[in-house]
């Protein structure tokens, strides 16, 4: 028999600081690496900068009121490190931390549980200039300084803490997520070194939550795409297992077992890509246990076998910058291990992301069976072009269809025993995409702006806004 969603299940949505806040240089905030990266994206591709984004910094009361209207019981957002510590460390920026106090109190006054992400791609630029940001091990100490301050500040208001957003995606798409000087961009080992530093930072943050927050729970937010084999050929099944090891288990084994996945580590060592691990690192990682795993699920992956005959070099996935199906330049190839391919059974978004609600159930059941820890969805959604009609409506039935099928799949996983804490689709409101400007929209609320012109960032409710409100009011019964 199908069970109902538990009464205390959290319904909400997610955003991240630089993608939604704007006020990039206001009230003492200094730039993060994303302010710099997105200025380049504007120059090269014409995508919006992070200067204004959706201007949530000035609209947060209106935005929280809309969350309340939809019935949210949680909101996942991130803290901008360089708003709190403009130079990364040192003096706190009183006005910056006050913004988060105000936001959190506004949420709590409206019965909305804050779910904080400590780090979402936005390393303070001062630390990038000082020592290269995550490239240098010193960042772990500086992150600890920042995280301790924030966790202490909100320990009585915030129960759920996600540490670092999407280490797996940072490894795969590192130059969009980290500022990497051009002369280092060919050094693929650094991707895994950055990830190792993040593993240390993640473990420290988990330990700190346990130490400082009464009843506090901590976990990473991981970008996760389950991998299918292209065919039932044993070689393809093996390739899918390899891709699963390198793209997914490499992270989840750290969070829950405190070890690097053996197959992935073997492959990385063979290819000179493994991170340098110092004495005591693995003990620290193992001691920073996660209470849950937060998952950002948009698509599944598909892999097939790939010989290593020496003719092809390791090749990372490209990004679809055009928003036209088929415009993704390249797919990942790890010679001798696997190559990623298009799944012929699935339709895609205009940005080539495979639409796969079954993948949601597949991922949740697999992870829960292997690690036996509660899960939450901290991102899931459809990036699409929306049209504002003359009578100021947005008929986003395609988004409703996507979300409906994914919630149904999550529910099915729960019927099979998976313990879920929350569902936070991406995103509560339109925001700056990490790779495609503001024309690729995700929100329940339309933000009236273009890539070139932030206008007034007026908020307009989409059809999906009213649909999600009904879903929440019925505790997921009415999809
Ligand atoms: C996730 C990120 O990878 O995907 C978000 O955590 C991001 O920050 C989201 O916005 C959607 O990706 P994109 O590239 O469409 O913004």
Short mmCIF file of C-alpha atoms and ligand atoms in Angstrom, two decimals:
data_model
loop_
_atom_site.label_atom_id
_atom_site.label_comp_id
_atom_site.label_asym_id
_atom_site.label_seq_id
_atom_site.Cartn_x
_atom_site.Cartn_y
_atom_site.Cartn_z
CA UNK A 1 0.00 0.00 0.00
CA UNK A 2 1.27 3.51 -0.75
CA UNK A 3 2.14 5.46 2.36
CA UNK A 4 1.50 9.18 2.76
CA UNK A 5 4.33 11.69 3.14
CA UNK A 6 5.19 11.99 6.85
CA UNK A 7 3.49 14.92 8.61
CA UNK A 8 6.81 16.61 9.36
CA UNK A 9 8.15 16.25 5.79
CA UNK A 10 9.73 19.57 4.75
CA UNK A 11 8.52 21.22 1.54
CA UNK A 12 10.35 24.21 0.15
CA UNK A 13 12.82 25.21 -2.54
CA UNK A 14 16.45 26.21 -2.90
CA UNK A 15 18.71 29.03 -4.09
CA UNK A 16 22.34 30.04 -3.62
CA UNK A 17 23.71 33.40 -2.52
CA UNK A 18 25.49 34.69 -5.61
CA UNK A 19 22.77 33.42 -7.92
CA UNK A 20 19.95 35.23 -6.18
CA UNK A 21 21.11 37.98 -3.83
CA UNK A 22 22.72 40.67 -5.97
CA UNK A 23 24.08 43.60 -3.89
CA UNK A 24 27.46 42.18 -4.81
CA UNK A 25 29.38 45.21 -3.60
CA UNK A 26 26.96 46.62 -1.06
CA UNK A 27 27.16 47.07 2.71
CA UNK A 28 30.77 46.01 2.90
CA UNK A 29 30.58 42.86 0.78
CA UNK A 30 33.67 42.27 -1.30
CA UNK A 31 33.75 40.11 -4.45
CA UNK A 32 33.75 36.35 -4.52
CA UNK A 33 35.27 34.32 -7.35
CA UNK A 34 31.76 34.09 -8.83
CA UNK A 35 31.55 37.88 -9.18
CA UNK A 36 34.69 37.64 -11.28
CA UNK A 37 33.78 34.49 -13.24
CA UNK A 38 30.35 35.91 -14.10
CA UNK A 39 31.83 39.17 -15.31
CA UNK A 40 33.80 37.05 -17.79
CA UNK A 41 30.62 35.17 -18.72
CA UNK A 42 28.97 38.50 -19.49
CA UNK A 43 31.89 39.60 -21.66
CA UNK A 44 32.18 36.29 -23.52
CA UNK A 45 28.60 34.99 -23.74
CA UNK A 46 26.44 38.00 -22.82
CA UNK A 47 25.10 36.23 -19.70
CA UNK A 48 24.05 38.39 -16.74
CA UNK A 49 26.61 39.17 -14.05
CA UNK A 50 26.04 38.40 -10.37
CA UNK A 51 25.90 42.14 -9.54
CA UNK A 52 22.10 42.24 -9.25
CA UNK A 53 21.06 38.63 -9.91
CA UNK A 54 17.44 38.48 -8.60
CA UNK A 55 18.11 41.22 -6.05
CA UNK A 56 16.93 39.09 -3.14
CA UNK A 57 19.11 41.21 -0.85
CA UNK A 58 16.59 44.01 -1.26
CA UNK A 59 13.48 41.86 -1.82
CA UNK A 60 13.92 39.20 0.83
CA UNK A 61 10.76 40.12 2.76
CA UNK A 62 8.67 39.95 -0.40
CA UNK A 63 10.34 36.66 -1.33
CA UNK A 64 9.74 35.10 2.06
CA UNK A 65 6.11 36.27 1.91
CA UNK A 66 5.75 34.39 -1.39
CA UNK A 67 7.35 31.29 0.12
CA UNK A 68 4.84 31.51 2.95
CA UNK A 69 2.03 31.92 0.42
CA UNK A 70 3.15 28.72 -1.32
CA UNK A 71 3.17 27.01 2.07
CA UNK A 72 6.93 26.38 2.35
CA UNK A 73 8.07 24.73 5.55
CA UNK A 74 11.76 25.03 4.63
CA UNK A 75 14.07 27.15 2.48
CA UNK A 76 17.54 26.08 1.42
CA UNK A 77 19.90 28.98 0.76
CA UNK A 78 23.61 29.66 1.07
CA UNK A 79 25.64 32.19 3.00
CA UNK A 80 28.01 34.33 0.94
CA UNK A 81 31.35 33.95 2.69
CA UNK A 82 32.62 37.32 1.37
CA UNK A 83 29.53 39.11 2.67
CA UNK A 84 30.34 37.88 6.19
CA UNK A 85 34.12 38.09 5.90
CA UNK A 86 34.87 40.37 2.93
CA UNK A 87 38.54 39.35 3.04
CA UNK A 88 37.81 35.71 3.74
CA UNK A 89 39.17 35.93 7.30
CA UNK A 90 39.69 38.68 9.85
CA UNK A 91 37.06 41.25 10.72
CA UNK A 92 33.43 40.26 10.39
CA UNK A 93 31.24 42.55 8.29
CA UNK A 94 28.48 43.45 10.71
CA UNK A 95 26.06 44.55 7.98
CA UNK A 96 26.68 41.36 6.06
CA UNK A 97 25.91 39.01 8.93
CA UNK A 98 22.93 41.19 9.85
CA UNK A 99 21.39 40.41 6.45
CA UNK A 100 21.42 36.69 7.27
CA UNK A 101 20.08 37.32 10.80
CA UNK A 102 17.20 39.25 9.25
CA UNK A 103 16.55 36.62 6.60
CA UNK A 104 16.60 33.76 9.11
CA UNK A 105 14.30 35.59 11.51
CA UNK A 106 11.92 36.43 8.69
CA UNK A 107 11.84 32.75 7.73
CA UNK A 108 11.35 31.53 11.29
CA UNK A 109 8.62 34.11 11.95
CA UNK A 110 6.82 32.64 8.94
CA UNK A 111 7.22 29.03 10.08
CA UNK A 112 9.91 28.23 7.49
CA UNK A 113 12.86 26.08 8.57
CA UNK A 114 16.16 27.44 7.22
CA UNK A 115 18.49 24.90 5.61
CA UNK A 116 21.86 26.58 5.29
CA UNK A 117 24.57 25.81 2.76
CA UNK A 118 27.91 27.04 4.02
CA UNK A 119 29.62 27.10 0.65
CA UNK A 120 28.11 27.32 -2.83
CA UNK A 121 30.92 28.04 -5.33
CA UNK A 122 31.65 31.55 -4.03
CA UNK A 123 35.13 31.63 -2.54
CA UNK A 124 36.12 35.14 -1.40
CA UNK A 125 38.18 36.72 -4.16
CA UNK A 126 40.63 37.97 -1.53
CA UNK A 127 41.59 34.35 -0.84
CA UNK A 128 41.91 33.59 -4.55
CA UNK A 129 44.31 36.51 -4.86
CA UNK A 130 46.18 35.57 -1.70
CA UNK A 131 46.84 31.91 -2.44
CA UNK A 132 44.61 30.63 -5.26
CA UNK A 133 41.53 29.80 -3.16
CA UNK A 134 40.77 26.07 -2.98
CA UNK A 135 44.01 25.24 -4.77
CA UNK A 136 45.87 25.82 -1.52
CA UNK A 137 45.51 23.84 1.68
CA UNK A 138 45.39 27.05 3.73
CA UNK A 139 41.76 27.39 2.60
CA UNK A 140 40.77 24.59 4.97
CA UNK A 141 41.88 26.68 7.96
CA UNK A 142 40.19 29.80 6.63
CA UNK A 143 36.99 27.91 5.88
CA UNK A 144 37.05 26.60 9.44
CA UNK A 145 37.33 30.18 10.74
CA UNK A 146 34.36 31.30 8.62
CA UNK A 147 32.23 28.22 9.32
CA UNK A 148 32.80 28.39 13.08
CA UNK A 149 31.61 31.98 13.15
CA UNK A 150 28.47 31.28 11.10
CA UNK A 151 27.55 28.05 12.90
CA UNK A 152 27.99 29.74 16.28
CA UNK A 153 25.92 32.68 15.18
CA UNK A 154 22.96 30.58 14.06
CA UNK A 155 23.28 27.53 16.28
CA UNK A 156 19.99 28.23 18.02
CA UNK A 157 18.03 28.95 14.85
CA UNK A 158 19.25 26.42 12.32
CA UNK A 159 19.09 22.65 12.65
CA UNK A 160 20.04 21.53 9.11
CA UNK A 161 23.46 22.45 7.74
CA UNK A 162 24.73 21.49 4.33
CA UNK A 163 28.46 21.96 4.06
CA UNK A 164 29.80 22.22 0.52
CA UNK A 165 27.70 22.30 -2.60
CA UNK A 166 28.42 19.78 -5.37
CA UNK A 167 32.04 18.70 -5.05
CA UNK A 168 31.41 16.27 -7.91
CA UNK A 169 30.32 19.07 -10.22
CA UNK A 170 33.25 21.23 -9.11
CA UNK A 171 35.61 18.44 -10.20
CA UNK A 172 33.84 18.00 -13.54
CA UNK A 173 33.28 21.67 -14.41
CA UNK A 174 35.99 23.27 -12.35
CA UNK A 175 36.69 26.47 -14.25
CA UNK A 176 33.07 27.56 -13.94
CA UNK A 177 32.98 26.77 -10.27
CA UNK A 178 36.47 27.88 -9.25
CA UNK A 179 38.70 30.58 -10.60
CA UNK A 180 41.68 28.71 -12.07
CA UNK A 181 44.54 30.67 -13.68
CA UNK A 182 44.93 29.77 -17.35
CA UNK A 183 48.35 28.21 -16.96
CA UNK A 184 46.95 25.66 -14.48
CA UNK A 185 43.83 24.68 -16.38
CA UNK A 186 45.48 21.66 -18.02
CA UNK A 187 46.58 20.21 -14.69
CA UNK A 188 43.73 17.80 -14.01
CA UNK A 189 45.25 16.53 -10.77
CA UNK A 190 44.37 19.88 -9.23
CA UNK A 191 40.66 19.09 -9.64
CA UNK A 192 41.09 16.22 -7.22
CA UNK A 193 43.38 18.23 -4.95
CA UNK A 194 40.70 20.91 -4.60
CA UNK A 195 38.20 18.15 -3.87
CA UNK A 196 40.49 16.75 -1.18
CA UNK A 197 40.71 20.16 0.50
CA UNK A 198 36.92 20.31 0.35
CA UNK A 199 36.65 16.88 1.96
CA UNK A 200 38.71 18.18 4.87
CA UNK A 201 36.57 21.32 5.10
CA UNK A 202 33.38 19.25 4.92
CA UNK A 203 34.52 16.96 7.76
CA UNK A 204 35.49 19.93 9.93
CA UNK A 205 32.10 21.56 9.35
CA UNK A 206 30.22 18.35 10.23
CA UNK A 207 32.20 18.04 13.45
CA UNK A 208 31.53 21.68 14.29
CA UNK A 209 27.79 21.31 13.78
CA UNK A 210 27.80 18.33 16.12
CA UNK A 211 29.86 20.21 18.67
CA UNK A 212 28.06 23.56 18.58
CA UNK A 213 24.45 23.10 17.45
CA UNK A 214 22.05 21.46 19.87
CA UNK A 215 20.38 18.69 17.85
CA UNK A 216 22.14 19.94 14.72
CA UNK A 217 22.44 17.73 11.63
CA UNK A 218 25.04 18.05 8.88
CA UNK A 219 25.72 16.66 5.44
CA UNK A 220 27.09 17.61 2.05
CA UNK A 221 24.92 18.67 -0.89
CA UNK A 222 26.02 16.50 -3.79
CA UNK A 223 25.29 16.86 -7.50
CA UNK A 224 24.34 13.29 -8.39
CA UNK A 225 23.49 11.58 -11.67
CA UNK A 226 22.99 7.80 -11.45
CA UNK A 227 24.67 6.02 -14.35
CA UNK A 228 23.08 3.47 -16.68
CA UNK A 229 24.97 1.24 -19.13
CA UNK A 230 24.24 2.07 -22.78
CA UNK A 231 23.59 -1.61 -23.57
CA UNK A 232 23.51 -4.93 -21.74
CA UNK A 233 26.96 -5.76 -23.08
CA UNK A 234 29.07 -6.72 -20.05
CA UNK A 235 31.71 -4.17 -21.14
CA UNK A 236 29.12 -1.38 -20.99
CA UNK A 237 27.85 -2.54 -17.61
CA UNK A 238 31.44 -2.44 -16.37
CA UNK A 239 31.91 1.04 -17.83
CA UNK A 240 28.75 2.20 -16.03
CA UNK A 241 30.12 0.81 -12.77
CA UNK A 242 33.38 2.66 -13.39
CA UNK A 243 31.59 5.94 -14.09
CA UNK A 244 29.45 5.42 -10.99
CA UNK A 245 32.63 4.92 -8.95
CA UNK A 246 34.43 8.01 -10.24
CA UNK A 247 31.47 10.38 -10.52
CA UNK A 248 29.39 9.38 -7.49
CA UNK A 249 30.85 6.80 -5.08
CA UNK A 250 34.11 8.74 -4.89
CA UNK A 251 32.15 11.37 -2.92
CA UNK A 252 29.53 9.33 -1.04
CA UNK A 253 32.15 6.86 0.25
CA UNK A 254 34.00 9.82 1.77
CA UNK A 255 30.87 11.20 3.43
CA UNK A 256 29.64 7.91 4.86
CA UNK A 257 32.63 5.57 5.07
CA UNK A 258 35.43 8.12 5.40
CA UNK A 259 37.43 6.48 2.59
CA UNK A 260 38.20 7.11 -1.06
CA UNK A 261 36.37 4.66 -3.28
CA UNK A 262 38.93 2.00 -4.16
CA UNK A 263 38.22 1.60 -7.89
CA UNK A 264 38.12 5.35 -8.48
CA UNK A 265 41.27 5.93 -6.44
CA UNK A 266 43.07 3.17 -8.34
CA UNK A 267 42.15 4.78 -11.68
CA UNK A 268 43.24 8.22 -10.46
CA UNK A 269 46.53 6.90 -9.15
CA UNK A 270 47.26 5.07 -12.41
CA UNK A 271 46.72 8.32 -14.29
CA UNK A 272 48.61 10.63 -11.93
CA UNK A 273 45.40 12.38 -10.88
CA UNK A 274 45.06 11.29 -7.26
CA UNK A 275 45.20 13.99 -4.58
CA UNK A 276 48.14 14.40 -2.27
CA UNK A 277 47.00 13.21 1.13
CA UNK A 278 48.87 14.31 4.25
CA UNK A 279 49.24 12.41 7.48
CA UNK A 280 46.11 12.61 9.58
CA UNK A 281 43.86 13.68 6.68
CA UNK A 282 41.98 10.40 6.38
CA UNK A 283 41.46 10.21 10.15
CA UNK A 284 40.00 13.71 10.09
CA UNK A 285 37.75 12.83 7.16
CA UNK A 286 36.55 9.67 8.87
CA UNK A 287 35.74 11.57 12.06
CA UNK A 288 33.51 14.14 10.31
CA UNK A 289 30.50 11.90 9.94
CA UNK A 290 27.47 13.00 7.93
CA UNK A 291 23.95 12.70 9.34
CA UNK A 292 22.24 12.85 5.97
CA UNK A 293 23.00 13.39 2.30
CA UNK A 294 21.47 16.28 0.41
CA UNK A 295 21.07 15.51 -3.29
CA UNK A 296 20.87 17.80 -6.27
CA UNK A 297 19.25 15.69 -8.96
CA UNK A 298 18.53 16.97 -12.46
CA UNK A 299 19.45 14.15 -14.84
CA UNK A 300 20.86 10.65 -15.13
CA UNK A 301 23.98 9.65 -17.03
CA UNK A 302 24.73 6.89 -19.48
CA UNK A 303 28.10 5.23 -20.08
CA UNK A 304 29.67 2.79 -22.50
CA UNK A 305 33.02 1.09 -22.69
CA UNK A 306 36.12 2.78 -23.96
CA UNK A 307 39.40 1.07 -24.77
CA UNK A 308 42.63 2.83 -24.00
CA UNK A 309 44.56 2.37 -27.23
CA UNK A 310 46.50 5.57 -26.67
CA UNK A 311 44.67 7.48 -29.41
CA UNK A 312 42.36 9.52 -27.15
CA UNK A 313 43.33 11.56 -24.14
CA UNK A 314 41.20 12.12 -21.05
CA UNK A 315 38.43 14.48 -22.07
CA UNK A 316 36.01 16.39 -19.82
CA UNK A 317 32.37 17.17 -20.55
CA UNK A 318 31.58 20.38 -22.38
CA UNK A 319 28.80 22.82 -21.55
CA UNK A 320 25.83 23.75 -23.71
CA UNK A 321 26.04 27.54 -23.84
CA UNK A 322 23.49 28.02 -26.60
CA UNK A 323 20.33 26.57 -25.10
CA UNK A 324 19.65 24.50 -28.22
CA UNK A 325 19.34 20.74 -28.05
CA UNK A 326 22.50 19.02 -29.25
CA UNK A 327 24.79 22.02 -28.73
CA UNK A 328 26.88 20.40 -25.96
CA UNK A 329 30.37 20.39 -27.38
CA UNK A 330 31.84 17.20 -25.90
CA UNK A 331 31.05 14.29 -23.59
CA UNK A 332 33.43 13.02 -20.95
CA UNK A 333 35.92 10.32 -21.94
CA UNK A 334 38.13 8.51 -19.43
CA UNK A 335 40.12 6.14 -21.68
CA UNK A 336 40.26 2.56 -20.41
CA UNK A 337 37.55 3.29 -17.82
CA UNK A 338 34.38 4.64 -19.51
CA UNK A 339 32.96 7.21 -21.86
CA UNK A 340 29.71 9.06 -21.32
CA UNK A 341 27.11 8.90 -24.06
CA UNK A 342 23.64 10.14 -24.86
CA UNK A 343 20.86 7.90 -23.55
CA UNK A 344 18.70 7.12 -26.61
CA UNK A 345 15.71 6.41 -24.35
CA UNK A 346 15.43 9.84 -22.80
CA UNK A 347 14.34 13.27 -23.98
CA UNK A 348 16.42 16.24 -22.89
CA UNK A 349 16.01 19.88 -21.93
CA UNK A 350 17.14 22.57 -24.36
CA UNK A 351 20.48 22.41 -22.57
CA UNK A 352 20.86 18.64 -23.19
CA UNK A 353 20.10 17.48 -19.65
CA UNK A 354 18.36 14.07 -19.83
CA UNK A 355 14.89 14.19 -18.24
CA UNK A 356 14.54 11.08 -16.12
CA UNK A 357 12.12 10.87 -13.18
CA UNK A 358 12.80 7.13 -12.82
CA UNK A 359 16.43 8.10 -12.19
CA UNK A 360 15.26 9.89 -9.05
CA UNK A 361 13.75 6.71 -7.62
CA UNK A 362 16.75 4.68 -8.79
CA UNK A 363 19.21 7.05 -7.10
CA UNK A 364 17.30 7.34 -3.80
CA UNK A 365 16.76 3.61 -3.39
CA UNK A 366 20.33 2.77 -4.31
CA UNK A 367 21.85 5.34 -1.93
CA UNK A 368 19.57 4.50 0.96
CA UNK A 369 20.21 0.78 0.56
CA UNK A 370 23.96 1.29 0.49
CA UNK A 371 24.40 3.87 3.27
CA UNK A 372 21.20 3.67 5.30
CA UNK A 373 21.12 7.41 6.04
CA UNK A 374 18.26 9.87 5.54
CA UNK A 375 18.26 11.83 2.31
CA UNK A 376 16.95 15.18 1.22
CA UNK A 377 16.50 16.68 -2.20
CA UNK A 378 18.11 20.10 -2.17
CA UNK A 379 17.84 20.68 -5.94
CA UNK A 380 15.69 19.29 -8.73
CA UNK A 381 14.12 21.26 -11.50
CA UNK A 382 13.74 22.17 -15.12
CA UNK A 383 15.79 24.97 -16.67
CA UNK A 384 13.62 26.36 -19.46
CA UNK A 385 12.76 29.45 -21.48
CA UNK A 386 9.63 31.03 -19.96
CA UNK A 387 7.37 33.49 -21.75
CA UNK A 388 5.69 36.34 -19.95
CA UNK A 389 2.31 36.84 -21.63
CA UNK A 390 0.72 40.24 -22.19
CA UNK A 391 -1.61 39.63 -19.29
CA UNK A 392 1.42 38.93 -17.07
CA UNK A 393 1.15 35.15 -16.81
CA UNK A 394 3.74 32.41 -17.18
CA UNK A 395 2.21 29.15 -18.36
CA UNK A 396 5.00 26.75 -17.39
CA UNK A 397 3.13 23.46 -17.70
CA UNK A 398 6.43 21.80 -18.82
CA UNK A 399 7.93 22.63 -15.42
CA UNK A 400 4.86 21.34 -13.59
CA UNK A 401 5.05 18.12 -15.58
CA UNK A 402 8.75 17.68 -14.74
CA UNK A 403 8.32 18.35 -11.01
CA UNK A 404 5.16 16.26 -10.72
CA UNK A 405 6.90 13.20 -12.15
CA UNK A 406 9.95 13.67 -9.94
CA UNK A 407 7.89 14.07 -6.76
CA UNK A 408 5.95 10.92 -7.70
CA UNK A 409 9.27 9.09 -8.17
CA UNK A 410 10.56 10.31 -4.80
CA UNK A 411 7.30 9.14 -3.22
CA UNK A 412 7.74 5.73 -4.81
CA UNK A 413 11.23 5.48 -3.32
CA UNK A 414 9.73 6.34 0.06
CA UNK A 415 7.15 3.59 -0.38
CA UNK A 416 10.12 1.23 -0.75
CA UNK A 417 11.43 2.41 2.61
CA UNK A 418 13.72 5.35 1.77
CA UNK A 419 13.82 7.91 4.56
CA UNK A 420 13.42 11.42 3.15
CA UNK A 421 13.66 14.67 5.12
CA UNK A 422 12.87 17.37 2.58
CA UNK A 423 12.13 18.30 -1.00
CA UNK A 424 13.64 21.59 -2.18
CA UNK A 425 13.40 22.00 -5.94
CA UNK A 426 15.54 24.50 -7.78
CA UNK A 427 14.54 27.17 -7.43
CA UNK A 428 12.14 29.19 -5.36
CA UNK A 429 12.56 32.13 -7.71
CA UNK A 430 14.27 32.71 -11.07
CA UNK A 431 17.97 33.32 -10.66
CA UNK A 432 21.33 33.48 -12.39
CA UNK A 433 22.18 30.07 -13.83
CA UNK A 434 25.72 28.91 -13.15
CA UNK A 435 26.38 28.42 -16.83
CA UNK A 436 23.64 30.08 -18.87
CA UNK A 437 22.69 33.51 -17.57
CA UNK A 438 19.14 34.41 -16.52
CA UNK A 439 17.26 33.32 -19.63
CA UNK A 440 17.42 29.72 -18.45
CA UNK A 441 14.78 29.88 -15.74
CA UNK A 442 13.97 27.51 -12.89
CA UNK A 443 11.76 29.40 -10.42
CA UNK A 444 8.16 29.23 -9.24
CA UNK A 445 8.36 33.02 -9.35
CA UNK A 446 9.34 34.87 -12.51
CA UNK A 447 11.87 37.68 -12.13
CA UNK A 448 11.30 40.35 -14.72
CA UNK A 449 14.79 41.01 -15.97
CA UNK A 450 17.00 40.07 -18.91
CA UNK A 451 20.68 39.22 -19.15
CA UNK A 452 21.43 42.79 -20.20
CA UNK A 453 18.97 44.70 -18.12
CA UNK A 454 18.12 43.96 -14.49
CA UNK A 455 15.15 46.37 -14.67
CA UNK A 456 13.29 46.38 -11.34
CA UNK A 457 13.42 42.59 -10.85
CA UNK A 458 9.66 42.57 -10.44
CA UNK A 459 8.25 39.27 -9.10
CA UNK A 460 5.41 37.51 -10.95
CA UNK A 461 3.87 34.20 -9.88
CA UNK A 462 4.08 31.43 -12.52
CA UNK A 463 1.43 28.73 -13.01
CA UNK A 464 3.84 26.38 -11.22
CA UNK A 465 3.60 28.64 -8.16
CA UNK A 466 -0.13 27.89 -7.77
CA UNK A 467 0.41 24.21 -8.58
CA UNK A 468 3.17 23.79 -5.95
CA UNK A 469 1.00 25.57 -3.39
CA UNK A 470 -1.63 22.83 -3.85
CA UNK A 471 1.00 20.08 -3.65
CA UNK A 472 2.24 21.43 -0.33
CA UNK A 473 -1.27 22.06 1.05
CA UNK A 474 -2.14 18.41 0.34
CA UNK A 475 1.21 17.21 1.75
CA UNK A 476 2.08 15.73 -1.62
CA UNK A 477 -1.20 13.90 -2.17
CA UNK A 478 -2.42 16.19 -4.96
CA UNK A 479 0.08 16.25 -7.78
C1 LIG B 1 23.43 22.83 -9.60
C2 LIG B 1 23.95 24.00 -8.78
O1 LIG B 1 24.52 22.25 -10.21
O2 LIG B 1 22.64 23.10 -10.68
C3 LIG B 1 23.18 25.28 -8.93
O3 LIG B 1 24.08 23.68 -7.42
C4 LIG B 1 22.80 25.47 -10.38
O4 LIG B 1 23.95 26.32 -8.43
C5 LIG B 1 21.91 24.30 -10.81
O5 LIG B 1 22.17 26.67 -10.66
C6 LIG B 1 21.43 24.38 -12.24
O6 LIG B 1 22.52 24.51 -13.10
P1 LIG B 1 22.64 25.71 -14.12
O7 LIG B 1 23.96 25.58 -14.76
O8 LIG B 1 21.49 25.57 -15.05
O9 LIG B 1 22.52 26.95 -13.29
#
